[in-house]
Structures are given as C-alpha cells and as structure tokens.
Amino acid sequence: MILERIDEQLPGALLDRHDFRGDVTAVVAKDRYLETVDLAFKEGFQQLMDLTAVDWPERDLDGRLVRFDVVLHLLNLATQARLRLKVRLAEHEALPSITGRFHSADWAEREVFDLFGISFDGHPNLSRLLTWEDFPGHALRKDFPLDGGDPFCMADSTAPYTH
Amino acid sequence: MAEMDLNDAVMTTRLDAVVNWARKNSLWPMPFGTACCAIEFMSVMASKYDLSRFGAEAMRFSPRQSDMMLVLGTVTNKMAPVLRTIYAQMAEPKWVISVGVCASSGGMYRTYATLQGIDRVVPVDVYVPGCPPRPESMIYGVMKLQEKIEKESLSMRKDHIRRFYESMDRQRGIERDKGLTEQQAVREMVLDAADHNLATIY
C-alpha cells in the first residue's frame, strides 16, 4: 500500500521492493532518500524505530562495489504498519541526516557512524557514540578484527603476570 | 599497694591482630554490579545465603561508606577510569573482590571493547571464578578475604593503597600534560605497562 503511494508521488525513487506477509521492504535510490523519508512520514510512518546498517564487504552491483546498506525501520502509529527502507552506499559515501525529521535519528546515526564509519551530512553532532574518541577503525565492519588490534586480546598472548 | 588481680579481664595481643580481627568481621561491601554476577550477588545478601553471617551485611551504594568493593561483571575499556575513580573514593583500608571470569580476565569477551581483567587497573585481593559464580563461591571468596586480612600487617595495606594513589596521580598527570580524556590516559598507561612486560598500571 505505502509502496504504491510512494510510487505514485515519487516515481523512480524505489529501486527494489519486496513484501512478505506484510513485511514491507523497499530499496531507495540514494539521491531520493530525503524526500522518500519525508513522504513516508507524511503518509503516517511517524516513528523511527531504528536506523542501522549492514556491511556486505564484497557486494558487487553492476560492476560497482556497494558495500553498505543503511536500514530504516518505520512504524505507522495509527495502523501499526511497518516499513523498512534501505539505501545502498559504497565506502566513503555519505547520506544526508534525517535528524531534522526524526529526533530519534540523532543517536542512531551516531551509532552507525561509530560502528560502520558512514557519515551523515548535516548531523548536529556526528561524533562516536559507543567506542572512545581515538578508537582504531569501525567495529561492526566485517573486516574489523574481533580483538581490534588490542594486544591483550590477541591469540596466544596471555598477559605476563609480574608485580 | 597490692597488685590487682585482673584475671580474665585483660588479654594481651598484637595491635595488628586485634585491629585486623575487627576489620575482617565488619566489612562494608559495595557492589560494582555490571552484569549477571550482580544478580547472583542479590541472593548472597538475601536470607538464604545471608552474607551478614560473616559481618558484611551493611551494604552501601556509595564508595565513601564502604571498604570492600565487589566487581560483579564485565568491565569495558570505557568503564575502566570509572572503576578507578570509585576505588579511589572508597574509605580506607579497602579491599577488592573480583567476582566472575569477566571481571577477573575478560572471560568470554576477548574483544576490543572489554578490559581483559580489572587487575590491570585496580589492585584485586581475591578472585572468584565462575560464570556467574554460585553464592557459595562468593561467600568462599569473602572468607578467603577474611583470612587474608587476618594475616596482613597494617602498614602493608597502607602501602598497597598508596601505590594505587600514586598511579592515580600519574594518570591525572598524563591527562593534564597530553590533554587526554580519563579513558585515553588509562588506555595509554595499560599499553605502556605492557611494553615494560607489566600487567598492571599501579
């Protein structure tokens, strides 16, 4: 339903879609992201449940490495319908911030920035949320080592114990 | 003047022994609860296991009013300076029990985020293994601490805590001189200690 409404008003904004038992998902073109989110809001999807990302380090779409999916989960409070929007991003690509539309996107975008290294243009305070300031790298990227280069976590390195 | 017959009214002993006897039987615990060990600790304090049988029933949630810190759960690298500050704020003389594998060695969290054992940043007296340890284990840990207190000398404990304060001064110095946050300063001290083949920063 909502997908048809988006198609009507923003033709070409949705690149891909699927709908499994009311679980509606759409892939949004990167340059149509803001207006699509805006339209979803106007159509009643007024609560941002979550904004997160997925890393597919080797995903190749038409000869282009498109590494990340930024995923939005929206809830329509009146009808209880849910909508999932995805945007595909290559490494070093930024997305406009939606903090102007959803206040709850503030920390969610900071978390995605912290753990995936995706920037959000126009965010009021884009700093790390969970890890510390000079943390090396972005922890939820698939190529990030589990120990994060921490010398105490390395295999076979039991800490020397001398006082 | 005739000598008074004091009979059983007077007992002679060493100062260390009598002070430590008082200390070990009036520990004031403070839970530094960060994970499931803290849930287990609730039953240690409650009627079935009842830590008050060991003189440690006066649980306080302020470091200023307690002298035995129980670190109950995973401590992250970001939490390390908080743990140090809270330990520094406790009333002297003070003791630390590291409860569970996470606090003792990082446990199953061999990751970038987790401090691999709180003994890197604060001095620990007793380690209690388990994930989480049963209440009996925690009580056994407290009893072990009591044995330890019984045997130590008063000046030894004083020096032990002073060494920690010196490391705290060093940390503040690093923060001031290099303009680092608490967390970065502790991190730098831990890595620096590792370079010198030391596991601790105090």
mmCIF file of C-alpha atoms in Angstrom, chain B:
data_model
loop_
_atom_site.group_PDB
_atom_site.id
_atom_site.type_symbol
_atom_site.label_atom_id
_atom_site.label_comp_id
_atom_site.label_asym_id
_atom_site.label_seq_id
_atom_site.Cartn_x
_atom_site.Cartn_y
_atom_site.Cartn_z
ATOM 1 C CA MET B 1 49.681 -1.295 97.281
ATOM 2 C CA ALA B 2 48.565 -4.770 96.473
ATOM 3 C CA GLU B 3 48.596 -5.833 92.900
ATOM 4 C CA MET B 4 45.181 -6.043 91.376
ATOM 5 C CA ASP B 5 44.140 -9.451 90.230
ATOM 6 C CA LEU B 6 42.873 -8.884 86.709
ATOM 7 C CA ASN B 7 42.144 -12.495 85.988
ATOM 8 C CA ASP B 8 40.312 -12.739 82.634
ATOM 9 C CA ALA B 9 39.621 -9.021 82.326
ATOM 10 C CA VAL B 10 42.800 -8.269 80.369
ATOM 11 C CA MET B 11 44.153 -10.016 77.338
ATOM 12 C CA THR B 12 47.427 -9.160 75.674
ATOM 13 C CA THR B 13 47.808 -9.344 71.912
ATOM 14 C CA ARG B 14 49.441 -7.647 68.946
ATOM 15 C CA LEU B 15 47.877 -4.469 67.587
ATOM 16 C CA ASP B 16 47.791 -5.916 64.055
ATOM 17 C CA ALA B 17 45.914 -8.949 65.275
ATOM 18 C CA VAL B 18 43.223 -7.101 67.180
ATOM 19 C CA VAL B 19 42.699 -4.412 64.531
ATOM 20 C CA ASN B 20 42.572 -6.946 61.735
ATOM 21 C CA TRP B 21 40.163 -9.073 63.758
ATOM 22 C CA ALA B 22 37.847 -6.071 63.897
ATOM 23 C CA ARG B 23 38.350 -5.256 60.219
ATOM 24 C CA LYS B 24 37.683 -8.711 58.905
ATOM 25 C CA ASN B 25 34.440 -9.013 60.812
ATOM 26 C CA SER B 26 32.995 -5.672 59.803
ATOM 27 C CA LEU B 27 33.474 -5.411 56.068
ATOM 28 C CA TRP B 28 31.140 -2.972 54.354
ATOM 29 C CA PRO B 29 30.551 -4.223 50.836
ATOM 30 C CA MET B 30 29.817 -2.079 47.836
ATOM 31 C CA PRO B 31 28.581 -3.816 44.693
ATOM 32 C CA PHE B 32 30.074 -2.563 41.417
ATOM 33 C CA GLY B 33 27.459 -4.537 39.506
ATOM 34 C CA THR B 34 27.681 -4.508 35.726
ATOM 35 C CA ALA B 35 26.294 -7.905 34.735
ATOM 36 C CA CYS B 36 24.701 -11.169 35.846
ATOM 37 C CA CYS B 37 27.115 -11.698 38.757
ATOM 38 C CA ALA B 38 25.286 -8.807 40.407
ATOM 39 C CA ILE B 39 22.024 -10.765 40.160
ATOM 40 C CA GLU B 40 23.722 -13.677 41.892
ATOM 41 C CA PHE B 41 25.043 -11.277 44.496
ATOM 42 C CA MET B 42 21.465 -10.333 45.416
ATOM 43 C CA SER B 43 20.901 -13.815 46.733
ATOM 44 C CA VAL B 44 24.243 -13.715 48.543
ATOM 45 C CA MET B 45 22.902 -10.768 50.508
ATOM 46 C CA ALA B 46 19.390 -12.165 50.908
ATOM 47 C CA SER B 47 18.142 -14.512 53.604
ATOM 48 C CA LYS B 48 19.064 -17.868 52.104
ATOM 49 C CA TYR B 49 22.823 -17.285 51.859
ATOM 50 C CA ASP B 50 22.977 -14.207 54.059
ATOM 51 C CA LEU B 51 26.359 -12.540 53.996
ATOM 52 C CA SER B 52 25.583 -10.879 57.327
ATOM 53 C CA ARG B 53 26.655 -14.131 58.987
ATOM 54 C CA PHE B 54 30.173 -13.031 58.045
ATOM 55 C CA GLY B 55 29.799 -9.499 59.368
ATOM 56 C CA ALA B 56 29.338 -7.933 55.942
ATOM 57 C CA GLU B 57 25.661 -7.088 55.900
ATOM 58 C CA ALA B 58 25.972 -3.300 55.807
ATOM 59 C CA MET B 59 25.805 -2.920 52.034
ATOM 60 C CA ARG B 60 26.315 0.622 50.807
ATOM 61 C CA PHE B 61 25.939 2.008 47.319
ATOM 62 C CA SER B 62 28.306 4.872 47.995
ATOM 63 C CA PRO B 63 32.055 4.276 47.815
ATOM 64 C CA ARG B 64 32.515 6.789 50.641
ATOM 65 C CA GLN B 65 30.779 4.484 53.080
ATOM 66 C CA SER B 66 32.226 1.133 52.138
ATOM 67 C CA ASP B 67 35.560 -0.671 52.255
ATOM 68 C CA MET B 68 35.045 -3.840 50.233
ATOM 69 C CA MET B 69 34.306 -3.427 46.555
ATOM 70 C CA LEU B 70 32.849 -6.400 44.731
ATOM 71 C CA VAL B 71 33.262 -6.035 40.986
ATOM 72 C CA LEU B 72 30.354 -8.063 39.672
ATOM 73 C CA GLY B 73 30.509 -8.380 35.910
ATOM 74 C CA THR B 74 32.103 -7.285 32.663
ATOM 75 C CA VAL B 75 34.092 -4.062 32.736
ATOM 76 C CA THR B 76 34.662 -2.364 29.395
ATOM 77 C CA ASN B 77 37.682 -0.296 28.449
ATOM 78 C CA LYS B 78 35.459 2.750 28.620
ATOM 79 C CA MET B 79 34.406 1.851 32.163
ATOM 80 C CA ALA B 80 37.985 1.394 33.425
ATOM 81 C CA PRO B 81 38.570 5.005 34.566
ATOM 82 C CA VAL B 82 35.197 4.973 36.353
ATOM 83 C CA LEU B 83 36.232 1.857 38.251
ATOM 84 C CA ARG B 84 39.498 3.522 39.223
ATOM 85 C CA THR B 85 37.767 6.684 40.423
ATOM 86 C CA ILE B 86 35.293 4.716 42.514
ATOM 87 C CA TYR B 87 38.059 2.631 44.054
ATOM 88 C CA ALA B 88 39.973 5.809 44.860
ATOM 89 C CA GLN B 89 36.899 7.262 46.588
ATOM 90 C CA MET B 90 36.399 4.332 48.959
ATOM 91 C CA ALA B 91 37.130 4.583 52.651
ATOM 92 C CA GLU B 92 40.479 3.160 53.751
ATOM 93 C CA PRO B 93 41.514 0.464 54.360
ATOM 94 C CA LYS B 94 39.874 -1.061 51.306
ATOM 95 C CA TRP B 95 39.736 -4.374 49.554
ATOM 96 C CA VAL B 96 38.552 -5.577 46.156
ATOM 97 C CA ILE B 97 36.985 -8.890 45.232
ATOM 98 C CA SER B 98 36.785 -9.643 41.524
ATOM 99 C CA VAL B 99 33.696 -11.788 41.071
ATOM 100 C CA GLY B 100 33.291 -13.919 37.957
ATOM 101 C CA VAL B 101 35.533 -14.542 34.970
ATOM 102 C CA CYS B 102 34.623 -11.313 33.164
ATOM 103 C CA ALA B 103 35.959 -9.117 35.925
ATOM 104 C CA SER B 104 38.915 -11.408 36.538
ATOM 105 C CA SER B 105 40.179 -11.878 32.983
ATOM 106 C CA GLY B 106 37.667 -10.552 30.471
ATOM 107 C CA GLY B 107 36.146 -14.028 30.381
ATOM 108 C CA MET B 108 34.490 -14.959 27.136
ATOM 109 C CA TYR B 109 34.669 -11.358 25.918
ATOM 110 C CA ARG B 110 38.038 -11.493 24.220
ATOM 111 C CA THR B 111 37.169 -8.397 22.210
ATOM 112 C CA TYR B 112 38.224 -4.838 21.528
ATOM 113 C CA ALA B 113 35.669 -3.428 23.958
ATOM 114 C CA THR B 114 36.368 -5.399 27.117
ATOM 115 C CA LEU B 115 39.017 -4.792 29.741
ATOM 116 C CA GLN B 116 40.931 -8.079 29.974
ATOM 117 C CA GLY B 117 40.788 -8.299 33.750
ATOM 118 C CA ILE B 118 40.183 -5.454 36.208
ATOM 119 C CA ASP B 119 43.512 -6.184 37.883
ATOM 120 C CA ARG B 120 45.105 -4.189 35.092
ATOM 121 C CA VAL B 121 43.689 -1.007 36.574
ATOM 122 C CA VAL B 122 42.834 -1.633 40.244
ATOM 123 C CA PRO B 123 44.505 -3.931 42.792
ATOM 124 C CA VAL B 124 42.458 -7.075 43.397
ATOM 125 C CA ASP B 125 42.667 -9.131 46.597
ATOM 126 C CA VAL B 126 40.528 -12.156 45.824
ATOM 127 C CA TYR B 127 39.322 -13.626 42.528
ATOM 128 C CA VAL B 128 36.138 -15.696 42.466
ATOM 129 C CA PRO B 129 35.841 -17.887 39.355
ATOM 130 C CA GLY B 130 32.542 -18.841 37.744
ATOM 131 C CA CYS B 131 30.125 -17.545 35.144
ATOM 132 C CA PRO B 132 28.410 -16.452 37.278
ATOM 133 C CA PRO B 133 29.795 -17.986 40.487
ATOM 134 C CA ARG B 134 27.274 -19.606 42.789
ATOM 135 C CA PRO B 135 26.513 -17.735 46.014
ATOM 136 C CA GLU B 136 28.588 -20.284 47.939
ATOM 137 C CA SER B 137 31.603 -19.341 45.816
ATOM 138 C CA MET B 138 31.134 -15.662 46.577
ATOM 139 C CA ILE B 139 30.869 -16.420 50.292
ATOM 140 C CA TYR B 140 34.017 -18.520 49.999
ATOM 141 C CA GLY B 141 35.671 -15.538 48.329
ATOM 142 C CA VAL B 142 34.705 -13.287 51.240
ATOM 143 C CA MET B 143 36.016 -15.901 53.695
ATOM 144 C CA LYS B 144 39.292 -16.033 51.773
ATOM 145 C CA LEU B 145 39.492 -12.265 52.030
ATOM 146 C CA GLN B 146 38.915 -12.520 55.781
ATOM 147 C CA GLU B 147 41.809 -14.978 56.032
ATOM 148 C CA LYS B 148 43.956 -12.566 54.060
ATOM 149 C CA ILE B 149 43.033 -9.604 56.266
ATOM 150 C CA GLU B 150 43.849 -11.656 59.365
ATOM 151 C CA LYS B 151 47.377 -12.250 58.124
ATOM 152 C CA GLU B 152 48.341 -8.862 56.723
ATOM 153 C CA SER B 153 50.107 -6.111 58.616
ATOM 154 C CA LEU B 154 48.570 -2.670 58.934
ATOM 155 C CA SER B 155 51.421 -0.885 57.171
ATOM 156 C CA MET B 156 51.349 -3.370 54.320
ATOM 157 C CA ARG B 157 47.765 -2.482 53.476
ATOM 158 C CA LYS B 158 48.605 1.202 53.718
ATOM 159 C CA ASP B 159 51.495 0.891 51.244
ATOM 160 C CA HIS B 160 49.343 -1.210 48.961
ATOM 161 C CA ILE B 161 46.727 1.534 48.725
ATOM 162 C CA ARG B 162 49.328 4.302 48.484
ATOM 163 C CA ARG B 163 50.789 2.662 45.390
ATOM 164 C CA PHE B 164 47.365 2.905 43.802
ATOM 165 C CA TYR B 165 47.062 6.599 44.676
ATOM 166 C CA GLU B 166 50.432 7.200 43.054
ATOM 167 C CA SER B 167 49.186 5.610 39.853
ATOM 168 C CA MET B 168 46.104 7.827 40.094
ATOM 169 C CA ASP B 169 48.370 10.888 40.297
ATOM 170 C CA ARG B 170 50.282 9.601 37.300
ATOM 171 C CA GLN B 171 47.007 9.203 35.393
ATOM 172 C CA ARG B 172 45.931 12.762 36.224
ATOM 173 C CA GLY B 173 49.352 13.989 35.132
ATOM 174 C CA ILE B 174 49.027 12.276 31.753
ATOM 175 C CA GLU B 175 45.536 13.719 31.312
ATOM 176 C CA ARG B 176 46.792 17.206 32.095
ATOM 177 C CA ASP B 177 50.062 17.123 30.157
ATOM 178 C CA LYS B 178 48.758 15.494 26.992
ATOM 179 C CA GLY B 179 45.202 16.825 27.112
ATOM 180 C CA LEU B 180 43.729 13.324 27.102
ATOM 181 C CA THR B 181 40.458 12.063 28.483
ATOM 182 C CA GLU B 182 40.475 9.740 31.520
ATOM 183 C CA GLN B 183 39.767 6.824 29.264
ATOM 184 C CA GLN B 184 42.612 7.620 26.888
ATOM 185 C CA ALA B 185 45.040 8.138 29.757
ATOM 186 C CA VAL B 186 44.215 4.771 31.351
ATOM 187 C CA ARG B 187 44.483 3.125 27.952
ATOM 188 C CA GLU B 188 47.890 4.670 27.394
ATOM 189 C CA MET B 189 49.073 3.530 30.829
ATOM 190 C CA VAL B 190 47.897 -0.041 30.205
ATOM 191 C CA LEU B 191 49.657 -0.199 26.825
ATOM 192 C CA ASP B 192 52.776 1.390 28.282
ATOM 193 C CA ALA B 193 52.837 -1.160 31.111
ATOM 194 C CA ALA B 194 52.544 -3.950 28.542
ATOM 195 C CA ASP B 195 55.605 -2.571 26.742
ATOM 196 C CA HIS B 196 57.507 -2.976 30.004
ATOM 197 C CA ASN B 197 56.175 -6.506 30.417
ATOM 198 C CA LEU B 198 53.864 -5.493 33.246
ATOM 199 C CA ALA B 199 50.231 -6.486 33.507
ATOM 200 C CA THR B 200 49.191 -3.706 35.868
ATOM 201 C CA ILE B 201 49.397 0.062 35.968
ATOM 202 C CA TYR B 202 49.620 0.635 39.745
#
